[in-house]
Structures are given as structure tokens and as C-alpha cells.
Amino acid sequence: MRGVELDLEAVSFSYRDTPVVREVSLRVKPGEVLGLVGPNGSGKTTLIRLISGVLRDYRGAIRLGGREVSGIGGPELARTVAVVPQETESALPFTAREIVLMGRHPFGGGALFESADDRAAAEEALERAGALPLAGRSLCELSAGEKQRVIFARALAQQPGLLLLDEPTSFLDIRYQTELYDRVREVVETEGVSVLTVLHDLNLAAEYCDRVCLLSRGRVHARGPTDEVLTWSNLTTVFETDVYVDTNDLTGKLVIIPLSRRARDIIRNSGAEPTR
């Protein structure tokens, strides 16, 4: 794997007559994790679909390593970009190993059976994702956390330069959330891949992302270093609710807590400030 730079310049997209993404510009460099955060409906998943080539009719520019995505053929794009979706359902009894081998399809050149190199790449990907003990089990038998390990392994088997993660931990408990992102950081640091990840959990974004892009109604509200973007002012404006933002004394990372009406009343009555 070798990282590839992603550049979006004034990207806009509409579903029929409804604008969803408006003039979005951002850059992800090799060896970097950029988080996409924002309310539901702010365009995060649509951006993932545009970058991965699922959606094509956009305005502006989306470049991978300087090349426009719309001009890259499907197999070549699949060798460059891998997607880990929010949830994967499989009604067919494929084993974890078979699922991961599907990530080698772009390298097959039309061959009906995988090569020795494909099998070796799949085994390595399973090991790196912590999914090797699951290799012989059916995907239907696995827990949500185990499934996501396998899907992450499939993405690694593609040996991409860019990983796109679309809320991959939404249905996972805190153990599997941190485990997945620990492995993402490991791949970034050892292989230098670029990562663009959609997150709803702002604490995960604060812990694992080098930079974040905060979206609001399809536009970039703020982007930059995590602690400069995930501020009380930005978050209360974009999410239209109050939050408490502070710094973890142990890690130096941000801690973000949504405030209930009761909590807001307590803070107001105490005279304290809910901001960093």
C-alpha cells in the first residue's frame, strides 16, 4: 500500500433538484486521517460516494494523485480506493476468508480463481485486521464487531492508497470502536495510506483524526486541526444544541459531552461556562 493524495475543489452535487453538497473543498494527504463530521443530512455519505465513484454527476474537481476520479476506470479505481461501509449484510454463507478475497477482484484480470498472491494478501489483511481467527467462519455467524473486522480486512486486501470509512463503528460497542480505529491508525503510520472517515462520535474524531472537516447543510463550516474545529462555538452552531468541550487531563485530547436541559440548567445556575 502507498498513500495517494485526495483533493476536492469546489465540489457540488444534487439529487435531482435538491442540492446536497455545495462547493466543498478539502485535501487528505498520505499518512493522514481526516474526519468528516456534521449533522445528519449534511452531505458526508454523499461525499464518500462521489470519491469512490458510485456517484458521478458532480460539479467541481475530485482528484486522486492529481487525476480526476471521473476519468479513472472501475478496476483501477478499486485498486486505489477502498470503502468500509457503516454496515454490511450478507444473506449468502460466505466465509470471512472468501469475503476478504473479494477485495482482490480488481487484481484478477478476469481470472476465475484467485492466485497465490491473492491468497497471501488476504491472509495478511485478515491478520492486520485482527480477523484471522474468524477466517473459516460464515459472515452470517459473526457479531457486528467481528463483521467489521472482516470488512476492514477486505478493504486492506485491496491494498489501497486511500481508505474511505463511512461511519464504520456506528453499531459497535466501545471496545470494537477503539479496536478498529487503533488498527486504522496503525495502517496509516506503517503504510502511509490516506484516510477519510465519516464519524458521528465527536470524541472518536478528537482522539483519532489529525484534522477534521465540519459540514453544515452541505457546506464546509470549518476545517483544520481537530482542536481548532471542534470548539464549543462551532459545535453549538452547527448541531444547534449545547455541548461541553474540555481537554482530557491524561491524553490532552478533547472531550465533548452533549448537555441535557437539566445539565444546562445546573451550569446556568452555578455560573460556570460550558466552554473550553
GROMACS .gro file of C-alpha atoms in nm:
model
  276
    1MET     CA    1   0.000   0.000   0.000
    2ARG     CA    2   0.113   0.352  -0.076
    3GLY     CA    3  -0.076   0.666   0.015
    4VAL     CA    4  -0.240   0.880  -0.252
    5GLU     CA    5  -0.339   1.242  -0.207
    6LEU     CA    6  -0.708   1.330  -0.234
    7ASP     CA    7  -0.812   1.680  -0.345
    8LEU     CA    8  -1.166   1.812  -0.367
    9GLU     CA    9  -1.211   2.154  -0.523
   10ALA     CA   10  -1.549   2.330  -0.511
   11VAL     CA   11  -1.741   2.001  -0.537
   12SER     CA   12  -2.120   2.027  -0.566
   13PHE     CA   13  -2.381   1.756  -0.615
   14SER     CA   14  -2.761   1.740  -0.625
   15TYR     CA   15  -3.010   1.455  -0.608
   16ARG     CA   16  -3.245   1.560  -0.886
   17ASP     CA   17  -3.319   1.923  -0.795
   18THR     CA   18  -3.208   1.900  -0.431
   19PRO     CA   19  -2.855   2.029  -0.359
   20VAL     CA   20  -2.677   1.801  -0.110
   21VAL     CA   21  -2.310   1.903  -0.143
   22ARG     CA   22  -2.226   2.268  -0.203
   23GLU     CA   23  -1.882   2.396  -0.306
   24VAL     CA   24  -1.687   2.157  -0.080
   25SER     CA   25  -1.308   2.180  -0.092
   26LEU     CA   26  -1.074   1.964   0.116
   27ARG     CA   27  -0.748   1.775   0.096
   28VAL     CA   28  -0.629   1.448   0.252
   29LYS     CA   29  -0.256   1.386   0.243
   30PRO     CA   30  -0.080   1.047   0.258
   31GLY     CA   31  -0.026   0.937   0.617
   32GLU     CA   32  -0.318   1.148   0.745
   33VAL     CA   33  -0.661   1.077   0.894
   34LEU     CA   34  -0.920   1.342   0.808
   35GLY     CA   35  -1.257   1.321   0.981
   36LEU     CA   36  -1.584   1.428   0.818
   37VAL     CA   37  -1.828   1.537   1.090
   38GLY     CA   38  -2.160   1.714   1.091
   39PRO     CA   39  -2.535   1.663   1.146
   40ASN     CA   40  -2.744   1.407   0.961
   41GLY     CA   41  -2.808   1.521   0.606
   42SER     CA   42  -2.500   1.743   0.583
   43GLY     CA   43  -2.356   1.552   0.285
   44LYS     CA   44  -2.097   1.326   0.448
   45THR     CA   45  -2.200   0.995   0.292
   46THR     CA   46  -2.267   1.161  -0.043
   47LEU     CA   47  -1.906   1.281  -0.048
   48ILE     CA   48  -1.786   0.925   0.019
   49ARG     CA   49  -1.996   0.802  -0.274
   50LEU     CA   50  -1.862   1.073  -0.503
   51ILE     CA   51  -1.499   1.000  -0.416
   52SER     CA   52  -1.545   0.624  -0.457
   53GLY     CA   53  -1.705   0.668  -0.799
   54VAL     CA   54  -2.053   0.544  -0.702
   55LEU     CA   55  -2.193   0.887  -0.793
   56ARG     CA   56  -2.052   1.063  -1.097
   57ASP     CA   57  -2.255   1.370  -1.196
   58TYR     CA   58  -2.081   1.629  -0.981
   59ARG     CA   59  -1.950   1.977  -1.044
   60GLY     CA   60  -1.602   2.081  -0.943
   61ALA     CA   61  -1.298   1.854  -0.923
   62ILE     CA   62  -1.219   1.533  -0.732
   63ARG     CA   63  -0.858   1.427  -0.785
   64LEU     CA   64  -0.667   1.122  -0.669
   65GLY     CA   65  -0.293   1.170  -0.706
   66GLY     CA   66  -0.367   1.458  -0.941
   67ARG     CA   67  -0.604   1.258  -1.164
   68GLU     CA   68  -0.976   1.331  -1.194
   69VAL     CA   69  -1.182   1.047  -1.041
   70SER     CA   70  -1.434   1.055  -1.327
   71GLY     CA   71  -1.153   0.965  -1.567
   72ILE     CA   72  -1.030   0.660  -1.374
   73GLY     CA   73  -1.171   0.324  -1.479
   74GLY     CA   74  -1.351   0.099  -1.233
   75PRO     CA   75  -1.082  -0.168  -1.175
   76GLU     CA   76  -0.805   0.093  -1.141
   77LEU     CA   77  -1.017   0.299  -0.902
   78ALA     CA   78  -1.083  -0.014  -0.693
   79ARG     CA   79  -0.707  -0.071  -0.670
   80THR     CA   80  -0.666   0.282  -0.539
   81VAL     CA   81  -0.970   0.339  -0.315
   82ALA     CA   82  -1.129   0.100  -0.064
   83VAL     CA   83  -1.451   0.165   0.127
   84VAL     CA   84  -1.553   0.038   0.470
   85PRO     CA   85  -1.930   0.100   0.497
   86GLN     CA   86  -2.140   0.156   0.807
   87GLU     CA   87  -2.295  -0.189   0.796
   88THR     CA   88  -2.265  -0.493   0.571
   89GLU     CA   89  -2.534  -0.756   0.536
   90SER     CA   90  -2.476  -1.085   0.361
   91ALA     CA   91  -2.753  -1.339   0.320
   92LEU     CA   92  -2.513  -1.581   0.148
   93PRO     CA   93  -2.296  -1.806   0.366
   94PHE     CA   94  -1.955  -1.676   0.255
   95THR     CA   95  -1.672  -1.733   0.498
   96ALA     CA   96  -1.466  -1.445   0.627
   97ARG     CA   97  -1.174  -1.557   0.411
   98GLU     CA   98  -1.396  -1.562   0.100
   99ILE     CA   99  -1.525  -1.212   0.180
  100VAL     CA  100  -1.170  -1.080   0.213
  101LEU     CA  101  -1.065  -1.250  -0.112
  102MET     CA  102  -1.336  -1.045  -0.285
  103GLY     CA  103  -1.114  -0.746  -0.218
  104ARG     CA  104  -0.864  -0.899  -0.461
  105HIS     CA  105  -1.110  -0.893  -0.753
  106PRO     CA  106  -0.961  -0.572  -0.906
  107PHE     CA  107  -0.627  -0.755  -0.939
  108GLY     CA  108  -0.769  -1.065  -1.106
  109GLY     CA  109  -0.762  -0.952  -1.468
  110GLY     CA  110  -1.068  -1.164  -1.540
  111ALA     CA  111  -0.928  -1.484  -1.384
  112LEU     CA  112  -1.187  -1.719  -1.239
  113PHE     CA  113  -0.974  -1.823  -0.943
  114GLU     CA  114  -0.753  -1.630  -0.705
  115SER     CA  115  -0.377  -1.655  -0.735
  116ALA     CA  116  -0.123  -1.745  -0.469
  117ASP     CA  117  -0.050  -1.371  -0.435
  118ASP     CA  118  -0.420  -1.304  -0.377
  119ARG     CA  119  -0.438  -1.570  -0.106
  120ALA     CA  120  -0.126  -1.433   0.062
  121ALA     CA  121  -0.262  -1.077   0.051
  122ALA     CA  122  -0.592  -1.193   0.201
  123GLU     CA  123  -0.421  -1.377   0.486
  124GLU     CA  124  -0.208  -1.074   0.565
  125ALA     CA  125  -0.513  -0.849   0.559
  126LEU     CA  126  -0.702  -1.082   0.793
  127GLU     CA  127  -0.410  -1.078   1.035
  128ARG     CA  128  -0.370  -0.699   1.024
  129ALA     CA  129  -0.741  -0.652   1.090
  130GLY     CA  130  -0.738  -0.896   1.381
  131ALA     CA  131  -0.974  -1.123   1.189
  132LEU     CA  132  -0.752  -1.426   1.118
  133PRO     CA  133  -0.925  -1.641   1.386
  134LEU     CA  134  -1.253  -1.575   1.203
  135ALA     CA  135  -1.126  -1.680   0.859
  136GLY     CA  136  -1.318  -2.006   0.835
  137ARG     CA  137  -1.644  -1.884   0.985
  138SER     CA  138  -1.950  -1.772   0.790
  139LEU     CA  139  -2.015  -1.398   0.791
  140CYS     CA  140  -2.373  -1.476   0.896
  141GLU     CA  141  -2.245  -1.618   1.225
  142LEU     CA  142  -2.037  -1.317   1.328
  143SER     CA  143  -2.120  -1.033   1.563
  144ALA     CA  144  -2.133  -0.677   1.434
  145GLY     CA  145  -1.782  -0.608   1.563
  146GLU     CA  146  -1.643  -0.925   1.407
  147LYS     CA  147  -1.810  -0.845   1.075
  148GLN     CA  148  -1.650  -0.502   1.068
  149ARG     CA  149  -1.308  -0.658   1.127
  150VAL     CA  150  -1.368  -0.877   0.821
  151ILE     CA  151  -1.490  -0.587   0.606
  152PHE     CA  152  -1.189  -0.382   0.715
  153ALA     CA  153  -0.968  -0.676   0.616
  154ARG     CA  154  -1.136  -0.686   0.273
  155ALA     CA  155  -1.051  -0.317   0.229
  156LEU     CA  156  -0.689  -0.382   0.328
  157ALA     CA  157  -0.671  -0.671   0.080
  158GLN     CA  158  -0.732  -0.416  -0.197
  159GLN     CA  159  -0.400  -0.256  -0.094
  160PRO     CA  160  -0.547   0.092  -0.148
  161GLY     CA  161  -0.379   0.429  -0.133
  162LEU     CA  162  -0.697   0.583   0.011
  163LEU     CA  163  -0.931   0.434   0.270
  164LEU     CA  164  -1.285   0.571   0.293
  165LEU     CA  165  -1.464   0.485   0.617
  166ASP     CA  166  -1.836   0.565   0.631
  167GLU     CA  167  -1.933   0.555   1.000
  168PRO     CA  168  -1.780   0.206   1.040
  169THR     CA  169  -1.832   0.194   1.418
  170SER     CA  170  -2.191   0.319   1.444
  171PHE     CA  171  -2.328  -0.015   1.566
  172LEU     CA  172  -2.025  -0.123   1.769
  173ASP     CA  173  -1.955  -0.109   2.141
  174ILE     CA  174  -1.666   0.099   2.272
  175ARG     CA  175  -1.420  -0.192   2.265
  176TYR     CA  176  -1.471  -0.257   1.895
  177GLN     CA  177  -1.481   0.115   1.817
  178THR     CA  178  -1.137   0.176   1.963
  179GLU     CA  179  -1.000  -0.152   1.827
  180LEU     CA  180  -1.099  -0.064   1.470
  181TYR     CA  181  -0.958   0.287   1.483
  182ASP     CA  182  -0.640   0.167   1.656
  183ARG     CA  183  -0.587  -0.061   1.357
  184VAL     CA  184  -0.666   0.221   1.115
  185ARG     CA  185  -0.401   0.439   1.281
  186GLU     CA  186  -0.154   0.150   1.264
  187VAL     CA  187  -0.206   0.114   0.889
  188VAL     CA  188  -0.171   0.490   0.842
  189GLU     CA  189   0.152   0.505   1.040
  190THR     CA  190   0.313   0.195   0.887
  191GLU     CA  191   0.190   0.218   0.526
  192GLY     CA  192   0.131   0.591   0.481
  193VAL     CA  193  -0.219   0.550   0.337
  194SER     CA  194  -0.465   0.840   0.330
  195VAL     CA  195  -0.785   0.803   0.533
  196LEU     CA  196  -1.111   0.995   0.507
  197THR     CA  197  -1.358   0.885   0.773
  198VAL     CA  198  -1.715   0.986   0.848
  199LEU     CA  199  -1.785   0.999   1.222
  200HIS     CA  200  -2.082   1.086   1.439
  201ASP     CA  201  -1.889   1.029   1.762
  202LEU     CA  202  -1.702   1.355   1.813
  203ASN     CA  203  -1.483   1.201   2.084
  204LEU     CA  204  -1.357   0.940   1.839
  205ALA     CA  205  -1.287   1.220   1.592
  206ALA     CA  206  -1.094   1.411   1.860
  207GLU     CA  207  -0.892   1.103   1.954
  208TYR     CA  208  -0.804   0.959   1.613
  209CYS     CA  209  -0.821   1.233   1.348
  210ASP     CA  210  -0.531   1.459   1.257
  211ARG     CA  211  -0.772   1.712   1.107
  212VAL     CA  212  -1.148   1.741   1.070
  213CYS     CA  213  -1.389   1.898   0.824
  214LEU     CA  214  -1.715   2.013   0.985
  215LEU     CA  215  -2.006   2.016   0.739
  216SER     CA  216  -2.335   2.202   0.772
  217ARG     CA  217  -2.614   2.177   0.514
  218GLY     CA  218  -2.373   2.052   0.251
  219ARG     CA  219  -2.114   2.326   0.303
  220VAL     CA  220  -1.784   2.337   0.489
  221HIS     CA  221  -1.843   2.526   0.812
  222ALA     CA  222  -1.485   2.481   0.937
  223ARG     CA  223  -1.184   2.263   0.861
  224GLY     CA  224  -0.840   2.230   1.013
  225PRO     CA  225  -0.667   2.077   1.317
  226THR     CA  226  -0.914   1.889   1.535
  227ASP     CA  227  -0.887   2.111   1.842
  228GLU     CA  228  -0.936   2.424   1.631
  229VAL     CA  229  -1.254   2.297   1.464
  230LEU     CA  230  -1.432   2.105   1.741
  231THR     CA  231  -1.493   2.413   1.953
  232TRP     CA  232  -1.798   2.500   2.160
  233SER     CA  233  -1.886   2.780   1.920
  234ASN     CA  234  -1.864   2.568   1.604
  235LEU     CA  235  -2.043   2.266   1.750
  236THR     CA  236  -2.332   2.455   1.909
  237THR     CA  237  -2.383   2.650   1.587
  238VAL     CA  238  -2.379   2.351   1.351
  239PHE     CA  239  -2.558   2.094   1.568
  240GLU     CA  240  -2.797   2.351   1.717
  241THR     CA  241  -2.759   2.208   2.067
  242ASP     CA  242  -2.537   2.284   2.363
  243VAL     CA  243  -2.224   2.085   2.442
  244TYR     CA  244  -1.947   2.084   2.697
  245VAL     CA  245  -1.596   2.087   2.549
  246ASP     CA  246  -1.286   2.032   2.759
  247THR     CA  247  -0.943   1.868   2.746
  248ASN     CA  248  -0.868   1.523   2.883
  249ASP     CA  249  -0.601   1.568   3.151
  250LEU     CA  250  -0.446   1.230   3.070
  251THR     CA  251  -0.428   1.242   2.690
  252GLY     CA  252  -0.452   1.610   2.603
  253LYS     CA  253  -0.732   1.527   2.358
  254LEU     CA  254  -1.072   1.698   2.352
  255VAL     CA  255  -1.369   1.562   2.544
  256ILE     CA  256  -1.712   1.658   2.408
  257ILE     CA  257  -2.032   1.596   2.603
  258PRO     CA  258  -2.385   1.683   2.485
  259LEU     CA  259  -2.576   1.870   2.753
  260SER     CA  260  -2.930   1.782   2.854
  261ARG     CA  261  -3.174   2.054   2.957
  262ARG     CA  262  -3.112   1.956   3.320
  263ALA     CA  263  -2.735   1.987   3.273
  264ARG     CA  264  -2.776   2.327   3.107
  265ASP     CA  265  -2.986   2.447   3.400
  266ILE     CA  266  -2.725   2.326   3.651
  267ILE     CA  267  -2.446   2.505   3.463
  268ARG     CA  268  -2.650   2.820   3.426
  269ASN     CA  269  -2.739   2.827   3.796
  270SER     CA  270  -2.379   2.762   3.901
  271GLY     CA  271  -2.243   3.044   3.686
  272ALA     CA  272  -1.993   2.804   3.519
  273GLU     CA  273  -1.907   2.820   3.148
  274PRO     CA  274  -1.982   2.516   2.926
  275THR     CA  275  -1.683   2.601   2.705
  276ARG     CA  276  -1.314   2.525   2.697
   0.00000   0.00000   0.00000
